[in-house]
Short mmCIF file of N, CA and C in Angstrom, two decimals:
data_model
loop_
_atom_site.label_atom_id
_atom_site.label_comp_id
_atom_site.label_asym_id
_atom_site.label_seq_id
_atom_site.Cartn_x
_atom_site.Cartn_y
_atom_site.Cartn_z
N UNK A 1 36.05 -1.35 -19.12
CA UNK A 1 35.37 -0.09 -18.93
C UNK A 1 34.91 0.48 -20.27
N UNK A 2 35.77 0.38 -21.28
CA UNK A 2 35.41 0.89 -22.60
C UNK A 2 34.21 0.12 -23.15
N UNK A 3 34.20 -1.19 -22.94
CA UNK A 3 33.09 -2.01 -23.44
C UNK A 3 31.77 -1.57 -22.81
N UNK A 4 31.81 -1.26 -21.53
CA UNK A 4 30.58 -0.83 -20.85
C UNK A 4 30.12 0.52 -21.37
N UNK A 5 31.06 1.39 -21.62
CA UNK A 5 30.70 2.70 -22.17
C UNK A 5 30.11 2.56 -23.57
N UNK A 6 30.73 1.73 -24.41
CA UNK A 6 30.20 1.51 -25.76
C UNK A 6 28.81 0.87 -25.68
N UNK A 7 28.62 -0.05 -24.75
CA UNK A 7 27.30 -0.67 -24.58
C UNK A 7 26.25 0.34 -24.17
N UNK A 8 26.60 1.25 -23.27
CA UNK A 8 25.66 2.28 -22.84
C UNK A 8 25.28 3.19 -24.00
N UNK A 9 26.26 3.57 -24.82
CA UNK A 9 25.98 4.43 -25.98
C UNK A 9 25.10 3.69 -26.98
N UNK A 10 25.41 2.41 -27.24
CA UNK A 10 24.60 1.62 -28.18
C UNK A 10 23.17 1.46 -27.66
N UNK A 11 23.00 1.26 -26.37
CA UNK A 11 21.66 1.14 -25.81
C UNK A 11 20.90 2.45 -25.91
N UNK A 12 21.59 3.58 -25.70
CA UNK A 12 20.94 4.88 -25.84
C UNK A 12 20.53 5.12 -27.29
N UNK A 13 21.35 4.69 -28.24
CA UNK A 13 20.98 4.81 -29.65
C UNK A 13 19.79 3.92 -29.97
N UNK A 14 19.70 2.76 -29.33
CA UNK A 14 18.54 1.89 -29.54
C UNK A 14 17.27 2.55 -29.03
N UNK A 15 17.37 3.26 -27.92
CA UNK A 15 16.20 3.99 -27.41
C UNK A 15 15.76 5.04 -28.43
N UNK A 16 16.72 5.78 -28.96
CA UNK A 16 16.39 6.80 -29.96
C UNK A 16 15.80 6.18 -31.22
N UNK A 17 16.34 5.05 -31.65
CA UNK A 17 15.80 4.38 -32.84
C UNK A 17 14.38 3.90 -32.59
N UNK A 18 14.13 3.38 -31.39
CA UNK A 18 12.78 2.95 -31.05
C UNK A 18 11.80 4.11 -31.05
N UNK A 19 12.21 5.23 -30.50
CA UNK A 19 11.34 6.41 -30.53
C UNK A 19 11.07 6.88 -31.96
N UNK A 20 12.10 6.83 -32.82
CA UNK A 20 11.90 7.22 -34.20
C UNK A 20 10.92 6.28 -34.90
N UNK A 21 11.05 4.99 -34.66
CA UNK A 21 10.11 4.05 -35.27
C UNK A 21 8.68 4.30 -34.81
N UNK A 22 8.53 4.75 -33.58
CA UNK A 22 7.19 5.00 -33.06
C UNK A 22 6.54 6.24 -33.69
N UNK A 23 7.34 7.27 -33.97
CA UNK A 23 6.75 8.51 -34.49
C UNK A 23 6.88 8.65 -36.00
N UNK A 24 7.66 7.80 -36.64
CA UNK A 24 7.91 7.94 -38.08
C UNK A 24 6.64 7.91 -38.93
N UNK A 25 5.68 7.00 -38.70
CA UNK A 25 4.49 7.02 -39.57
C UNK A 25 3.72 8.33 -39.50
N UNK A 26 3.76 8.99 -38.37
CA UNK A 26 3.03 10.25 -38.23
C UNK A 26 3.85 11.42 -38.75
N UNK A 27 5.17 11.36 -38.53
CA UNK A 27 6.04 12.46 -38.97
C UNK A 27 6.22 12.47 -40.48
N UNK A 28 6.26 11.30 -41.10
CA UNK A 28 6.49 11.22 -42.54
C UNK A 28 5.20 11.23 -43.35
N UNK A 29 4.07 11.18 -42.68
CA UNK A 29 2.79 11.27 -43.38
C UNK A 29 2.30 9.96 -43.99
N UNK A 30 2.86 8.83 -43.65
CA UNK A 30 2.37 7.56 -44.19
C UNK A 30 1.09 7.11 -43.50
N UNK A 31 0.81 7.66 -42.35
CA UNK A 31 -0.44 7.37 -41.65
C UNK A 31 -1.40 8.51 -41.93
N UNK A 32 -2.56 8.21 -42.57
CA UNK A 32 -3.53 9.28 -42.84
C UNK A 32 -4.03 9.90 -41.54
N UNK A 33 -4.18 11.20 -41.56
CA UNK A 33 -4.57 11.94 -40.37
C UNK A 33 -6.04 11.67 -40.05
N UNK A 34 -6.33 11.32 -38.80
CA UNK A 34 -7.70 11.09 -38.36
C UNK A 34 -8.26 9.73 -38.73
N UNK A 35 -7.51 8.89 -39.40
CA UNK A 35 -7.99 7.57 -39.80
C UNK A 35 -7.47 6.51 -38.83
N UNK A 36 -8.08 5.32 -38.92
CA UNK A 36 -7.58 4.20 -38.11
C UNK A 36 -6.15 3.88 -38.52
N UNK A 37 -5.41 3.32 -37.60
CA UNK A 37 -4.02 2.98 -37.90
C UNK A 37 -3.97 1.87 -38.94
N UNK A 38 -3.09 2.05 -39.89
CA UNK A 38 -2.90 1.01 -40.91
C UNK A 38 -2.03 -0.10 -40.31
N UNK A 39 -1.97 -1.22 -41.03
CA UNK A 39 -1.14 -2.33 -40.55
C UNK A 39 0.33 -1.92 -40.47
N UNK A 40 0.79 -1.13 -41.40
CA UNK A 40 2.19 -0.68 -41.40
C UNK A 40 2.46 0.22 -40.20
N UNK A 41 1.51 1.09 -39.87
CA UNK A 41 1.68 1.98 -38.72
C UNK A 41 1.74 1.17 -37.43
N UNK A 42 0.83 0.22 -37.30
CA UNK A 42 0.83 -0.62 -36.09
C UNK A 42 2.14 -1.40 -35.97
N UNK A 43 2.58 -1.94 -37.08
CA UNK A 43 3.82 -2.72 -37.07
C UNK A 43 5.01 -1.87 -36.68
N UNK A 44 5.15 -0.70 -37.28
CA UNK A 44 6.28 0.18 -36.95
C UNK A 44 6.21 0.68 -35.50
N UNK A 45 5.01 1.05 -35.06
CA UNK A 45 4.86 1.61 -33.72
C UNK A 45 5.25 0.58 -32.65
N UNK A 46 4.69 -0.62 -32.74
CA UNK A 46 4.95 -1.62 -31.71
C UNK A 46 6.37 -2.20 -31.80
N UNK A 47 6.93 -2.24 -33.00
CA UNK A 47 8.33 -2.64 -33.12
C UNK A 47 9.23 -1.58 -32.47
N UNK A 48 8.91 -0.33 -32.70
CA UNK A 48 9.66 0.76 -32.08
C UNK A 48 9.51 0.76 -30.57
N UNK A 49 8.31 0.43 -30.09
CA UNK A 49 8.10 0.35 -28.65
C UNK A 49 8.97 -0.74 -28.04
N UNK A 50 9.02 -1.90 -28.68
CA UNK A 50 9.86 -2.99 -28.19
C UNK A 50 11.33 -2.63 -28.20
N UNK A 51 11.80 -2.04 -29.30
CA UNK A 51 13.21 -1.65 -29.40
C UNK A 51 13.54 -0.59 -28.35
N UNK A 52 12.64 0.34 -28.14
CA UNK A 52 12.88 1.40 -27.15
C UNK A 52 12.94 0.86 -25.73
N UNK A 53 12.05 -0.07 -25.38
CA UNK A 53 12.06 -0.63 -24.03
C UNK A 53 13.32 -1.45 -23.78
N UNK A 54 13.69 -2.27 -24.77
CA UNK A 54 14.91 -3.07 -24.61
C UNK A 54 16.13 -2.16 -24.52
N UNK A 55 16.18 -1.12 -25.33
CA UNK A 55 17.29 -0.17 -25.27
C UNK A 55 17.35 0.56 -23.94
N UNK A 56 16.19 0.92 -23.38
CA UNK A 56 16.16 1.61 -22.09
C UNK A 56 16.65 0.70 -20.97
N UNK A 57 16.21 -0.55 -20.98
CA UNK A 57 16.67 -1.50 -19.97
C UNK A 57 18.19 -1.70 -20.09
N UNK A 58 18.67 -1.82 -21.33
CA UNK A 58 20.11 -1.97 -21.54
C UNK A 58 20.89 -0.76 -21.09
N UNK A 59 20.38 0.42 -21.39
CA UNK A 59 21.09 1.63 -20.98
C UNK A 59 21.18 1.73 -19.46
N UNK A 60 20.10 1.42 -18.78
CA UNK A 60 20.11 1.46 -17.31
C UNK A 60 21.11 0.45 -16.77
N UNK A 61 21.13 -0.76 -17.34
CA UNK A 61 22.05 -1.80 -16.87
C UNK A 61 23.50 -1.39 -17.08
N UNK A 62 23.81 -0.82 -18.24
CA UNK A 62 25.19 -0.41 -18.51
C UNK A 62 25.61 0.75 -17.62
N UNK A 63 24.72 1.69 -17.37
CA UNK A 63 25.07 2.82 -16.51
C UNK A 63 25.32 2.34 -15.09
N UNK A 64 24.51 1.41 -14.61
CA UNK A 64 24.75 0.86 -13.27
C UNK A 64 26.07 0.09 -13.20
N UNK A 65 26.41 -0.62 -14.29
CA UNK A 65 27.68 -1.34 -14.33
C UNK A 65 28.86 -0.37 -14.33
N UNK A 66 28.74 0.72 -15.06
CA UNK A 66 29.81 1.73 -15.08
C UNK A 66 29.97 2.34 -13.69
N UNK A 67 28.87 2.64 -13.03
CA UNK A 67 28.94 3.21 -11.69
C UNK A 67 29.61 2.24 -10.73
N UNK A 68 29.27 0.97 -10.81
CA UNK A 68 29.90 -0.03 -9.95
C UNK A 68 31.40 -0.12 -10.21
N UNK A 69 31.77 -0.06 -11.48
CA UNK A 69 33.20 -0.12 -11.84
C UNK A 69 33.95 1.08 -11.27
N UNK A 70 33.33 2.25 -11.32
CA UNK A 70 33.97 3.45 -10.78
C UNK A 70 34.10 3.39 -9.27
N UNK A 71 33.13 2.78 -8.60
CA UNK A 71 33.20 2.62 -7.14
C UNK A 71 34.33 1.66 -6.79
N UNK A 72 34.46 0.56 -7.56
CA UNK A 72 35.51 -0.42 -7.30
C UNK A 72 36.88 0.20 -7.49
N UNK A 73 37.03 1.03 -8.49
CA UNK A 73 38.32 1.68 -8.75
C UNK A 73 38.62 2.81 -7.76
N UNK A 74 37.61 3.22 -7.00
CA UNK A 74 37.81 4.28 -6.03
C UNK A 74 37.66 5.67 -6.60
N UNK A 75 37.18 5.79 -7.83
CA UNK A 75 37.01 7.10 -8.45
C UNK A 75 35.71 7.77 -8.00
N UNK A 76 34.77 6.98 -7.53
CA UNK A 76 33.51 7.51 -7.03
C UNK A 76 33.31 6.96 -5.63
N UNK A 77 33.00 7.84 -4.71
CA UNK A 77 32.76 7.42 -3.33
C UNK A 77 31.25 7.47 -3.09
N UNK A 78 30.65 6.33 -2.84
CA UNK A 78 29.20 6.36 -2.60
C UNK A 78 28.89 7.03 -1.28
N UNK A 79 27.76 7.70 -1.23
CA UNK A 79 27.35 8.37 0.00
C UNK A 79 26.98 7.30 1.02
N UNK A 80 27.48 7.46 2.24
CA UNK A 80 27.08 6.50 3.26
C UNK A 80 25.62 6.71 3.62
N UNK A 81 24.94 5.61 3.77
CA UNK A 81 23.52 5.71 4.14
C UNK A 81 23.43 6.02 5.62
N UNK A 82 22.60 7.00 5.91
CA UNK A 82 22.38 7.35 7.30
C UNK A 82 21.45 6.32 7.93
N UNK A 83 21.83 5.82 9.07
CA UNK A 83 20.90 4.90 9.72
C UNK A 83 19.67 5.66 10.18
N UNK A 84 18.54 5.01 10.06
CA UNK A 84 17.30 5.65 10.49
C UNK A 84 17.31 5.76 12.01
N UNK A 85 16.93 6.93 12.51
CA UNK A 85 16.91 7.05 13.97
C UNK A 85 15.85 6.13 14.55
N UNK A 86 16.27 5.44 15.60
CA UNK A 86 15.33 4.53 16.24
C UNK A 86 14.37 5.34 17.09
N UNK A 87 13.09 5.00 17.03
CA UNK A 87 12.14 5.75 17.85
C UNK A 87 12.39 5.47 19.33
N UNK A 88 12.25 6.53 20.11
CA UNK A 88 12.46 6.37 21.54
C UNK A 88 11.31 5.57 22.13
N UNK A 89 11.63 4.64 22.99
CA UNK A 89 10.54 3.85 23.59
C UNK A 89 9.69 4.73 24.48
N UNK A 90 8.40 4.55 24.36
CA UNK A 90 7.46 5.32 25.15
C UNK A 90 7.23 4.56 26.45
N UNK A 91 7.44 5.22 27.57
CA UNK A 91 7.21 4.51 28.83
C UNK A 91 5.72 4.23 29.00
N UNK A 92 5.43 3.02 29.35
CA UNK A 92 4.04 2.60 29.54
C UNK A 92 3.81 2.43 31.03
N UNK A 93 2.77 3.09 31.50
CA UNK A 93 2.45 2.98 32.91
C UNK A 93 1.89 1.59 33.17
N UNK A 94 2.40 0.94 34.17
CA UNK A 94 1.94 -0.40 34.49
C UNK A 94 0.58 -0.31 35.16
N UNK A 95 -0.36 -1.09 34.66
CA UNK A 95 -1.69 -1.12 35.25
C UNK A 95 -1.63 -1.94 36.53
N UNK A 96 -2.37 -1.52 37.53
CA UNK A 96 -2.36 -2.31 38.77
C UNK A 96 -2.97 -3.69 38.51
N UNK A 97 -2.32 -4.69 39.00
CA UNK A 97 -2.79 -6.06 38.81
C UNK A 97 -3.78 -6.40 39.92
N UNK A 98 -4.96 -6.84 39.50
CA UNK A 98 -5.98 -7.22 40.46
C UNK A 98 -5.98 -8.74 40.57
N UNK A 99 -6.13 -9.21 41.77
CA UNK A 99 -6.17 -10.66 41.94
C UNK A 99 -7.55 -11.17 41.55
N UNK A 100 -7.64 -12.46 41.34
CA UNK A 100 -8.93 -13.03 40.92
C UNK A 100 -9.97 -12.89 42.03
N UNK A 101 -9.56 -12.88 43.28
CA UNK A 101 -10.52 -12.69 44.37
C UNK A 101 -11.10 -11.28 44.33
N UNK A 102 -10.26 -10.28 44.05
CA UNK A 102 -10.76 -8.91 43.95
C UNK A 102 -11.72 -8.77 42.78
N UNK A 103 -11.37 -9.37 41.64
CA UNK A 103 -12.26 -9.31 40.49
C UNK A 103 -13.60 -9.98 40.78
N UNK A 104 -13.57 -11.10 41.45
CA UNK A 104 -14.81 -11.80 41.78
C UNK A 104 -15.69 -10.95 42.68
N UNK A 105 -15.07 -10.28 43.65
CA UNK A 105 -15.87 -9.44 44.55
C UNK A 105 -16.43 -8.21 43.82
N UNK A 106 -15.69 -7.70 42.82
CA UNK A 106 -16.20 -6.55 42.06
C UNK A 106 -17.31 -6.95 41.10
N UNK A 107 -17.23 -8.13 40.55
CA UNK A 107 -18.21 -8.57 39.57
C UNK A 107 -19.44 -9.23 40.17
N UNK A 108 -19.41 -9.60 41.43
CA UNK A 108 -20.53 -10.29 42.06
C UNK A 108 -21.82 -9.47 42.01
N UNK A 109 -21.83 -8.16 42.32
CA UNK A 109 -23.09 -7.41 42.23
C UNK A 109 -23.63 -7.33 40.79
N UNK A 110 -22.74 -7.23 39.85
CA UNK A 110 -23.17 -7.18 38.46
C UNK A 110 -23.83 -8.49 38.04
N UNK A 111 -23.22 -9.59 38.42
CA UNK A 111 -23.77 -10.90 38.08
C UNK A 111 -25.14 -11.07 38.73
N UNK A 112 -25.27 -10.66 39.98
CA UNK A 112 -26.56 -10.79 40.67
C UNK A 112 -27.63 -9.92 40.02
N UNK A 113 -27.28 -8.71 39.61
CA UNK A 113 -28.25 -7.83 38.95
C UNK A 113 -28.68 -8.42 37.60
N UNK A 114 -27.75 -9.00 36.89
CA UNK A 114 -28.11 -9.64 35.61
C UNK A 114 -29.02 -10.84 35.83
N UNK A 115 -28.74 -11.62 36.87
CA UNK A 115 -29.56 -12.79 37.17
C UNK A 115 -30.99 -12.35 37.50
N UNK A 116 -31.14 -11.30 38.30
CA UNK A 116 -32.47 -10.80 38.64
C UNK A 116 -33.18 -10.29 37.41
N UNK A 117 -32.45 -9.61 36.55
CA UNK A 117 -33.06 -9.07 35.34
C UNK A 117 -33.53 -10.18 34.41
N UNK A 118 -32.80 -11.26 34.35
CA UNK A 118 -33.21 -12.38 33.51
C UNK A 118 -34.41 -13.11 34.09
N UNK A 119 -34.50 -13.18 35.39
CA UNK A 119 -35.63 -13.86 36.04
C UNK A 119 -36.87 -13.00 36.10
N UNK A 120 -36.76 -11.73 35.84
CA UNK A 120 -37.89 -10.80 35.89
C UNK A 120 -38.85 -11.11 34.75
N UNK A 121 -40.14 -11.23 35.02
CA UNK A 121 -41.15 -11.53 34.01
C UNK A 121 -41.90 -10.24 33.70
N UNK A 122 -41.74 -9.65 32.53
CA UNK A 122 -42.40 -8.37 32.24
C UNK A 122 -43.90 -8.49 32.07
N UNK A 123 -44.44 -9.66 31.85
CA UNK A 123 -45.88 -9.82 31.61
C UNK A 123 -46.69 -9.73 32.91
N UNK A 124 -46.06 -9.92 34.03
CA UNK A 124 -46.80 -9.87 35.30
C UNK A 124 -47.01 -8.45 35.78
N UNK A 125 -46.41 -7.48 35.17
CA UNK A 125 -46.59 -6.09 35.56
C UNK A 125 -45.67 -5.67 36.67
N UNK A 126 -44.77 -6.53 37.09
CA UNK A 126 -43.83 -6.16 38.13
C UNK A 126 -42.89 -5.08 37.60
N UNK A 127 -42.43 -4.26 38.50
CA UNK A 127 -41.51 -3.20 38.12
C UNK A 127 -40.13 -3.54 38.64
N UNK A 128 -39.16 -2.92 38.03
CA UNK A 128 -37.79 -3.08 38.49
C UNK A 128 -37.60 -2.42 39.83
N UNK A 129 -36.45 -2.69 40.44
CA UNK A 129 -36.18 -2.13 41.76
C UNK A 129 -36.01 -0.62 41.70
N UNK A 130 -35.57 -0.08 40.58
CA UNK A 130 -35.37 1.37 40.51
C UNK A 130 -36.67 2.11 40.25
N UNK A 131 -37.78 1.43 40.13
CA UNK A 131 -39.07 2.07 39.99
C UNK A 131 -39.50 2.30 38.56
N UNK A 132 -38.70 1.97 37.60
CA UNK A 132 -39.07 2.18 36.21
C UNK A 132 -39.52 0.85 35.62
N UNK A 133 -40.53 0.86 34.77
CA UNK A 133 -40.95 -0.39 34.15
C UNK A 133 -39.90 -0.85 33.16
N UNK A 134 -39.88 -2.15 32.89
CA UNK A 134 -38.91 -2.66 31.91
C UNK A 134 -39.25 -2.14 30.54
N UNK A 135 -38.26 -2.03 29.71
CA UNK A 135 -38.48 -1.50 28.36
C UNK A 135 -39.39 -2.41 27.55
N UNK A 136 -39.32 -3.69 27.78
CA UNK A 136 -40.16 -4.62 27.04
C UNK A 136 -41.61 -4.39 27.40
N UNK A 137 -41.88 -4.17 28.69
CA UNK A 137 -43.25 -3.93 29.13
C UNK A 137 -43.78 -2.63 28.55
N UNK A 138 -42.96 -1.61 28.46
CA UNK A 138 -43.39 -0.33 27.91
C UNK A 138 -43.74 -0.49 26.44
N UNK A 139 -42.94 -1.24 25.68
CA UNK A 139 -43.20 -1.44 24.27
C UNK A 139 -44.49 -2.22 24.06
N UNK A 140 -44.76 -3.20 24.93
CA UNK A 140 -45.97 -4.02 24.76
C UNK A 140 -47.22 -3.25 25.09
N UNK A 141 -47.14 -2.22 25.94
CA UNK A 141 -48.32 -1.45 26.36
C UNK A 141 -48.70 -0.40 25.32
N UNK A 142 -47.96 -0.17 24.35
CA UNK A 142 -48.28 0.87 23.34
C UNK A 142 -49.43 0.50 22.51
#
């Protein structure tokens, strides 16, 4: 347990050191204001960024290890996760099942009307049964 605590503290110090390396060129005045970054500034900044990221990952890992150790020892009781409530099933009304004979009898007039419409020749001037000329014939007469 002590080792994990010391590791967490060392990782936190590494984060602070990385942050210091990132801001040091600007805080100490070694980087001219308003100018492009010098090679030294770039080197310090990106080295500090790397040290800070590694320190942050280490600190998170050590803190999680300490938490796990405390749970194992029984000093910390984790909160039980609440199970998500299951959605209530929505009753679905059953659609009436039609037999194939019923469907055939319902679709027969539609099929016959489509057949007549396909056989209809708009160039002869014939009109549909409902008394209106076909749309194709109307467009051709314009």
